[in-house]
Amino acid sequence: MNSESIYQTLLKRKPHYTLPQELYTDEEVHNFDLQSIFYRHWIFAAFEVELPNSGNYLSMMIGNTPIVLVRTRGGDIRGFFNTCRHRGAQILAEGEGRCQRIVCPYHQWSYSLEGELVGATGMDQDFEKKSFGLREIQVERVAGTVYVALSSDAPDFTPFRDAFEPLISRYNLLDGKVVHHQKIVENANWKLAMENARECAHCDVGHPELCLSLVNGFTLDHDDPHNVAFYSELTKRGIPTSHQEGSWYSTGHVPLRPGIKSMTMDGNYDVRKLLSDDVADLGYLRWSLQSHCYNIALPDYVFTFSVMPLNAKQTLVHSKWLVHKDAVAGEDYDIEKLRQLWETTNNQDVFLTEINQKGVGSTGYEPGPYMPEAESWCERFTDWYCDEAKKFLEEKTMSKLQAAE
C-alpha cells in the first residue's frame, strides 16, 4: 500500500468498528506505523535506576532505529541515535553496559558520554569533529521513569508530567531496582496487542489468575460500597478520583478487590520490603501511553508492559519488574513467585492475540463492532491511531505542496 491507499483505507474505517484488514496485515502499513506513530511519539524507555552511574548505557531498538541512553559524567541522562557519524554503523549492541567512551566497532570513531566526537580515525587534522557528534534525541524523566522521542514534533510532554508526577512520586522509584526483564514475541500486529491491553472483557475467562486481584478499571462500578470507600480515601488525601488524561496518555488509581493487597497469585505482597508505606490503601496506579504501553505500580513492586512492532504480524513485548533496592532475593521475595502472575498473563495474551491475528488475516474477516462500554478504550486507541495516521499523511501532503510552490 502507498500513502494514498493507506489514507483512503483510514477514511473508510467505520465508526465504532475495528480496523480494516490491511491496517493489521500489510507490511507497508507496518513501515508507515513506524514513521507516523513510533518515530513521532513519546516512548517509555527505562527506569532511571537502570542507569545508576556515569557511563552506564541502555541500547535498544525503536522500530528499525537503534538508540542509546547514556548516563553522562555530570549525572544527566541523554539519548542518541546509536549510529556512527562516519559510515552509519550501529555502535553499541542491544542491551546494557558501561563505558568511558562510546566507540564504534567498525572504524573506532569514538564519542564522549555527552555525544561529542573525540576520535576520528583516518581523518585530516583540520577535520571539524565538533560537526559530527552523535545525533541527539529527546529525553524526559519523571520521578524515576525515562521517556524518549525521536522527533522534535513529539507532543508537548508537560501535561503528562504534571498529571503523572504527583501520583508516581509516592512510589519512590529512584530507590528501586529492576529484577527481571522478560521479552516475548507475539505473532500478531502491534495494534492487536494494544487493543487486547485496552480492555478486560476477556479477563474472566482469559486471565482467571489476574482476576483474583484485578478490578476491571474499564467498567468500574463506582456505586459499589468498596469502590465508594476507596475513592473517598483518595479525596481525603487530595488525589484525583478520575484518570488524568490527554490524547496520548492516561494515569490514575484503581481499586483492588476487597481484602487484596497486591496483584499476585494469592493477593498478598510478594515483596516484604515495600516501595512505600504511603500507598498501601491506594489500590494500583496505572499509567499508559496510547502508542505502546501500560504500567502498574503497587505497594511492593512495579510492572511494566510495552510493545514494539517487528513487522506487520509480529510484536516484541517487553515486561519489567521493579522492587525496592534493599529487597533481598530469597529473603524478601522469591523471583519466580514474583514473576508468576504477569508471566502467566502474558502467555495467555500471546494465545489471544495470535488467534486474533489469524482470524483478522483470513479472507472471512470484516471489521466488527466494539462493545460500547467494555471495549470503549479499544475504540479510543484505534480512533487515536487513525487520527494520528491521517494527520501525518495530511502534513506530508501539505509539505509537498509547499515545496512545489
Coordinates of C-alpha atoms in Angstrom, one line a residue:
M1 CA 0.0 0.0 0.0
N2 CA 1.2 3.5 -0.8
S3 CA 0.4 6.7 1.2
E4 CA -2.7 7.4 -0.8
S5 CA -4.2 3.9 -0.4
I6 CA -3.4 4.0 3.3
Y7 CA -5.2 7.3 3.6
Q8 CA -8.2 6.0 1.7
T9 CA -8.3 2.9 3.9
L10 CA -8.3 5.2 7.0
L11 CA -11.1 7.2 5.6
K12 CA -13.3 4.2 5.0
R13 CA -12.9 2.9 8.6
K14 CA -16.4 2.6 10.0
P15 CA -17.0 4.4 13.4
H16 CA -17.2 2.2 16.4
Y17 CA -15.7 -0.8 14.5
T18 CA -12.4 -2.5 14.4
L19 CA -9.9 -1.5 11.7
P20 CA -9.9 -2.6 8.1
Q21 CA -7.8 -5.7 7.5
E22 CA -4.9 -4.1 5.7
L23 CA -4.1 -2.0 8.8
Y24 CA -3.4 -5.2 10.7
T25 CA -1.6 -7.2 8.0
D26 CA 0.2 -5.1 5.4
E27 CA 4.0 -4.7 5.5
E28 CA 3.8 -1.2 4.0
V29 CA 1.4 -0.2 6.8
H30 CA 4.0 -1.6 9.3
N31 CA 6.6 0.8 7.8
F32 CA 4.1 3.6 7.8
D33 CA 3.2 2.9 11.5
L34 CA 6.9 3.3 12.5
Q35 CA 7.1 6.6 10.7
S36 CA 3.8 8.1 11.7
I37 CA 3.5 6.7 15.3
F38 CA 6.6 5.3 16.8
Y39 CA 9.1 7.8 15.4
R40 CA 6.8 10.8 16.3
H41 CA 5.6 10.0 19.8
W42 CA 6.9 9.6 23.3
I43 CA 8.2 6.1 24.2
F44 CA 8.6 4.7 27.8
A45 CA 12.2 3.6 27.6
A46 CA 13.5 2.7 31.0
F47 CA 13.7 3.2 34.7
E48 CA 16.3 5.7 35.8
V49 CA 17.8 3.2 38.2
E50 CA 18.8 1.1 35.2
L51 CA 21.5 3.8 34.5
P52 CA 22.9 4.2 38.0
N53 CA 26.4 5.6 37.3
S54 CA 28.3 7.7 34.8
G55 CA 29.0 5.6 31.7
N56 CA 26.1 3.2 32.1
Y57 CA 24.1 2.8 28.9
L58 CA 21.0 1.1 27.6
S59 CA 20.9 0.3 23.9
M60 CA 17.6 -0.6 22.3
M61 CA 15.6 -0.5 19.1
I62 CA 12.6 1.7 18.3
G63 CA 11.3 0.0 15.3
N64 CA 14.2 -0.2 12.9
T65 CA 16.1 2.6 14.6
P66 CA 18.8 1.8 17.2
I67 CA 19.1 4.3 20.0
V68 CA 21.1 4.5 23.2
L69 CA 20.5 6.1 26.6
V70 CA 23.7 7.2 28.5
R71 CA 24.3 8.5 32.0
T72 CA 26.8 11.3 31.4
R73 CA 29.7 12.4 33.6
G74 CA 27.6 15.1 35.0
G75 CA 24.8 12.7 36.0
D76 CA 22.3 13.6 33.3
I77 CA 20.6 11.0 31.1
R78 CA 21.0 11.8 27.4
G79 CA 19.7 9.9 24.4
F80 CA 21.3 9.5 20.9
F81 CA 20.7 7.7 17.7
N82 CA 23.0 4.7 18.0
T83 CA 24.5 5.3 14.6
C84 CA 28.1 6.3 13.9
R85 CA 28.6 9.6 12.1
H86 CA 31.3 8.0 9.9
R87 CA 29.6 5.4 7.8
G88 CA 26.4 4.7 9.8
A89 CA 27.3 1.5 11.7
Q90 CA 25.3 0.7 14.8
I91 CA 27.8 1.4 17.6
L92 CA 26.6 -0.4 20.7
A93 CA 24.9 -3.8 20.6
E94 CA 21.4 -4.0 22.1
G95 CA 21.5 -4.4 25.9
E96 CA 23.1 -2.7 28.8
G97 CA 26.7 -1.9 29.8
R98 CA 29.2 0.7 31.0
C99 CA 31.9 2.5 29.1
Q100 CA 34.2 5.5 29.4
R101 CA 33.7 6.4 25.7
I102 CA 31.3 5.2 23.1
V103 CA 33.5 3.5 20.5
C104 CA 32.3 2.3 17.1
P105 CA 33.5 -1.2 16.5
Y106 CA 33.8 -0.7 12.7
H107 CA 36.5 2.1 12.4
Q108 CA 36.9 3.0 16.0
W109 CA 35.4 6.5 15.8
S110 CA 34.9 7.4 19.5
Y111 CA 32.4 9.7 21.3
S112 CA 32.2 11.2 24.8
L113 CA 29.4 10.2 27.1
E114 CA 27.9 13.6 26.0
G115 CA 27.9 12.5 22.4
E116 CA 30.8 14.6 21.2
L117 CA 33.1 13.1 18.6
V118 CA 36.5 12.9 20.2
G119 CA 38.4 10.4 18.0
A120 CA 38.1 10.2 14.2
T121 CA 40.4 7.6 12.8
G122 CA 42.0 8.4 9.4
M123 CA 40.6 11.9 9.1
D124 CA 42.8 15.0 8.4
Q125 CA 44.0 17.2 11.2
D126 CA 41.7 20.0 10.2
F127 CA 38.6 17.8 10.2
E128 CA 35.9 19.5 12.2
K129 CA 35.0 16.9 14.8
K130 CA 32.5 19.2 16.5
S131 CA 30.2 18.9 13.5
F132 CA 30.0 15.1 13.7
G133 CA 28.8 14.4 17.2
L134 CA 26.1 11.7 17.8
R135 CA 22.6 13.0 16.8
E136 CA 20.6 13.6 19.9
I137 CA 17.0 12.5 20.7
Q138 CA 14.6 14.0 23.2
V139 CA 14.8 12.5 26.7
E140 CA 12.4 13.3 29.6
R141 CA 12.5 12.0 33.2
V142 CA 9.6 11.8 35.6
A143 CA 10.2 10.5 39.2
G144 CA 12.4 7.7 38.1
T145 CA 10.9 6.9 34.7
V146 CA 12.6 7.7 31.4
Y147 CA 10.9 8.6 28.1
V148 CA 12.3 9.2 24.6
A149 CA 11.1 10.8 21.4
L150 CA 12.9 10.6 18.1
S151 CA 11.2 13.6 16.6
S152 CA 11.1 17.2 17.6
D153 CA 7.4 17.1 16.6
A154 CA 6.5 14.8 19.5
P155 CA 3.6 16.1 21.6
D156 CA 4.2 18.5 24.5
F157 CA 5.4 16.4 27.4
T158 CA 4.5 18.9 30.1
P159 CA 0.8 17.9 30.6
F160 CA 1.7 14.3 31.1
R161 CA 4.4 15.2 33.6
D162 CA 2.0 17.5 35.5
A163 CA -0.6 14.7 35.7
F164 CA 1.7 11.8 36.4
E165 CA 4.5 13.1 38.7
P166 CA 2.4 13.8 41.8
L167 CA 1.0 10.2 41.6
I168 CA 4.1 8.2 40.8
S169 CA 6.4 10.1 43.2
R170 CA 4.8 8.3 46.2
Y171 CA 6.3 5.0 45.0
N172 CA 9.9 6.2 45.3
L173 CA 11.1 4.6 42.1
L174 CA 14.6 6.1 42.5
D175 CA 15.0 3.8 45.5
G176 CA 14.1 0.7 43.3
K177 CA 15.9 -1.8 41.2
V178 CA 14.8 -3.8 38.1
V179 CA 15.0 -7.5 39.0
H180 CA 13.6 -9.1 35.8
H181 CA 13.1 -8.2 32.1
Q182 CA 11.0 -10.5 30.0
K183 CA 10.9 -10.4 26.2
I184 CA 8.2 -12.3 24.3
V185 CA 7.4 -12.3 20.5
E186 CA 3.7 -12.3 19.7
N187 CA 2.8 -13.4 16.2
A188 CA 0.3 -10.6 16.0
N189 CA 0.2 -7.0 14.8
W190 CA 1.1 -4.4 17.5
K191 CA -2.3 -2.8 17.3
L192 CA -4.0 -6.1 18.2
A193 CA -1.6 -6.3 21.2
M194 CA -2.6 -2.9 22.3
E195 CA -6.3 -3.4 21.7
N196 CA -6.0 -6.5 23.9
A197 CA -4.4 -4.4 26.6
R198 CA -7.1 -1.7 26.4
E199 CA -9.9 -4.0 27.6
C200 CA -10.6 -6.6 30.1
A201 CA -13.8 -8.1 28.7
H202 CA -11.7 -11.2 28.1
C203 CA -10.2 -11.3 31.6
D204 CA -12.7 -13.6 33.4
V205 CA -12.1 -16.4 31.0
G206 CA -8.7 -15.4 29.6
H207 CA -7.0 -14.4 32.9
P208 CA -8.6 -16.2 35.9
E209 CA -5.4 -15.7 38.0
L210 CA -5.3 -12.0 37.4
C211 CA -9.0 -11.6 38.2
L212 CA -8.3 -12.7 41.8
S213 CA -7.0 -9.2 42.5
L214 CA -7.9 -7.1 39.5
V215 CA -11.0 -4.8 39.4
N216 CA -11.8 -4.1 35.8
G217 CA -10.9 -0.4 35.6
F218 CA -12.5 -0.1 32.2
T219 CA -16.0 -1.0 33.5
L220 CA -15.7 0.0 37.2
D221 CA -18.9 0.2 39.3
H222 CA -18.5 3.5 41.1
D223 CA -21.6 2.8 43.2
D224 CA -20.1 -0.4 44.8
P225 CA -19.5 0.3 48.5
H226 CA -15.9 -0.9 48.4
N227 CA -15.2 1.4 45.5
V228 CA -17.0 4.3 47.1
A229 CA -14.8 4.0 50.2
F230 CA -11.7 3.7 48.0
Y231 CA -12.4 6.9 46.2
S232 CA -13.4 8.7 49.4
E233 CA -9.9 7.9 50.7
L234 CA -8.4 9.4 47.5
T235 CA -10.4 12.5 48.0
K236 CA -9.3 12.9 51.7
R237 CA -5.7 12.6 50.5
G238 CA -6.1 15.1 47.7
I239 CA -5.6 12.5 45.0
P240 CA -7.7 12.8 41.8
T241 CA -10.5 10.3 41.7
S242 CA -10.7 10.1 37.9
H243 CA -8.0 9.3 35.4
Q244 CA -5.9 12.2 34.3
E245 CA -5.9 12.0 30.5
G246 CA -4.5 13.6 27.4
S247 CA -4.9 12.5 23.8
W248 CA -1.8 10.2 24.2
Y249 CA -1.6 9.3 27.9
S250 CA -3.8 8.3 30.8
T251 CA -2.9 7.8 34.5
G252 CA -4.9 7.2 37.7
H253 CA -5.6 5.0 40.7
V254 CA -7.9 2.0 40.5
P255 CA -9.0 -0.1 43.5
L256 CA -8.1 -3.7 44.1
R257 CA -10.6 -6.3 45.1
P258 CA -11.7 -6.3 48.8
G259 CA -9.0 -7.9 51.0
I260 CA -6.4 -7.9 48.3
K261 CA -3.0 -6.2 49.0
S262 CA -1.3 -6.6 45.6
M263 CA -1.6 -8.2 42.2
T264 CA -0.1 -11.6 42.9
M265 CA -1.2 -15.2 42.6
D266 CA -2.6 -15.1 46.2
G267 CA -3.4 -11.4 46.6
N268 CA -0.7 -10.9 49.3
Y269 CA 2.5 -9.0 49.0
D270 CA 5.2 -10.9 47.1
V271 CA 7.9 -8.5 48.3
R272 CA 8.2 -7.9 52.0
K273 CA 10.2 -4.7 51.6
L274 CA 7.7 -2.3 50.2
L275 CA 8.4 0.5 47.8
S276 CA 6.5 2.9 50.1
D277 CA 4.4 2.8 53.3
D278 CA 2.3 5.6 51.9
V279 CA 0.4 3.7 49.2
A280 CA -1.0 0.6 50.8
D281 CA -4.5 1.8 50.6
L282 CA -4.3 3.3 47.1
G283 CA -5.1 0.2 45.0
Y284 CA -2.9 0.3 42.0
L285 CA -1.6 3.2 40.0
R286 CA -1.9 2.7 36.2
W287 CA -0.2 4.8 33.6
S288 CA -0.4 4.2 29.9
L289 CA 0.9 5.8 26.7
Q290 CA -1.5 5.5 23.8
S291 CA 1.0 4.2 21.4
H292 CA 2.7 1.3 23.1
C293 CA 2.5 0.6 26.9
Y294 CA 0.6 0.2 30.1
N295 CA 2.3 0.1 33.5
I296 CA 1.1 -0.7 37.0
A297 CA 2.6 0.5 40.4
L298 CA 1.7 -1.4 43.6
P299 CA 3.0 -1.1 47.1
D300 CA 5.5 -4.0 46.7
Y301 CA 6.5 -3.8 43.0
V302 CA 6.0 -2.1 39.7
F303 CA 5.2 -3.9 36.5
T304 CA 5.6 -2.5 33.0
F305 CA 4.3 -3.8 29.7
S306 CA 5.3 -2.2 26.3
V307 CA 5.1 -3.3 22.7
M308 CA 7.4 -2.7 19.7
P309 CA 6.4 -3.7 16.2
L310 CA 8.9 -6.1 14.5
N311 CA 6.9 -6.5 11.3
A312 CA 3.2 -6.4 10.3
K313 CA 2.5 -9.7 12.0
Q314 CA 5.0 -9.8 14.9
T315 CA 5.3 -7.7 18.0
L316 CA 8.0 -7.7 20.7
V317 CA 6.6 -7.4 24.2
H318 CA 8.8 -6.1 27.0
S319 CA 7.9 -6.6 30.6
K320 CA 9.9 -5.4 33.6
W321 CA 9.6 -5.9 37.4
L322 CA 10.9 -3.3 39.8
V323 CA 11.2 -3.7 43.6
H324 CA 12.8 -1.8 46.4
K325 CA 16.6 -1.6 46.1
D326 CA 17.0 -3.1 49.6
A327 CA 14.8 -6.1 49.0
V328 CA 16.9 -9.2 49.1
A329 CA 16.2 -12.1 46.7
G330 CA 15.4 -15.3 48.5
E331 CA 14.6 -13.4 51.7
D332 CA 12.3 -10.5 50.9
Y333 CA 11.0 -12.0 47.7
D334 CA 11.1 -15.1 45.5
I335 CA 11.7 -14.0 42.0
E336 CA 9.9 -17.0 40.4
K337 CA 6.8 -16.2 42.6
L338 CA 7.0 -12.5 41.8
R339 CA 7.1 -13.2 38.1
Q340 CA 4.4 -15.8 38.0
L341 CA 1.2 -13.8 37.8
W342 CA 2.3 -11.5 34.9
E343 CA 4.2 -14.1 33.0
T344 CA 1.1 -16.3 33.2
T345 CA -1.0 -13.4 32.0
N346 CA 1.5 -12.5 29.2
N347 CA 1.5 -16.1 27.9
Q348 CA -2.3 -16.2 27.9
D349 CA -2.3 -12.9 25.9
V350 CA 0.1 -14.5 23.4
F351 CA -2.6 -17.1 22.7
L352 CA -5.4 -14.5 22.5
T353 CA -3.6 -12.0 20.2
E354 CA -2.3 -14.8 17.9
I355 CA -5.8 -16.3 17.3
N356 CA -7.0 -12.7 16.7
Q357 CA -4.3 -12.2 14.1
K358 CA -5.1 -15.5 12.4
G359 CA -8.8 -14.5 12.1
V360 CA -8.1 -10.9 11.1
G361 CA -5.8 -12.2 8.3
S362 CA -8.3 -14.6 6.9
T363 CA -10.4 -14.0 3.8
G364 CA -13.5 -14.1 6.0
Y365 CA -12.6 -11.1 8.1
E366 CA -14.7 -8.0 8.2
P367 CA -14.4 -5.2 10.8
G368 CA -16.7 -5.9 13.8
P369 CA -18.3 -3.6 16.4
Y370 CA -16.7 -2.8 19.7
M371 CA -18.8 -3.4 22.8
P372 CA -19.9 0.2 23.8
E373 CA -18.7 0.1 27.4
A374 CA -16.4 -2.9 27.9
E375 CA -14.3 -2.1 24.8
S376 CA -14.5 1.7 24.8
W377 CA -10.8 2.1 25.5
C378 CA -10.1 -0.1 22.5
E379 CA -12.1 2.2 20.4
R380 CA -10.3 5.2 21.8
F381 CA -7.0 3.6 20.9
T382 CA -8.0 2.9 17.3
D383 CA -9.6 6.3 17.0
W384 CA -6.4 7.9 18.2
Y385 CA -4.3 5.7 15.8
C386 CA -6.5 6.7 12.8
D387 CA -6.4 10.4 13.8
E388 CA -2.6 10.4 14.1
A389 CA -2.1 8.5 10.9
K390 CA -4.3 10.8 8.9
K391 CA -2.7 13.9 10.4
F392 CA 0.7 12.6 9.5
L393 CA -0.3 12.0 5.9
E394 CA -2.1 15.3 5.6
E395 CA 1.0 17.1 6.9
K396 CA 3.2 15.2 4.5
T397 CA 0.9 16.2 1.6
M398 CA 0.9 19.9 2.7
S399 CA 4.7 19.9 2.9
K400 CA 5.0 18.5 -0.6
L401 CA 2.6 21.2 -1.9
Q402 CA 4.5 24.0 -0.1
A403 CA 7.8 22.6 -1.6
A404 CA 6.3 22.7 -5.1
E405 CA 5.3 26.4 -4.8

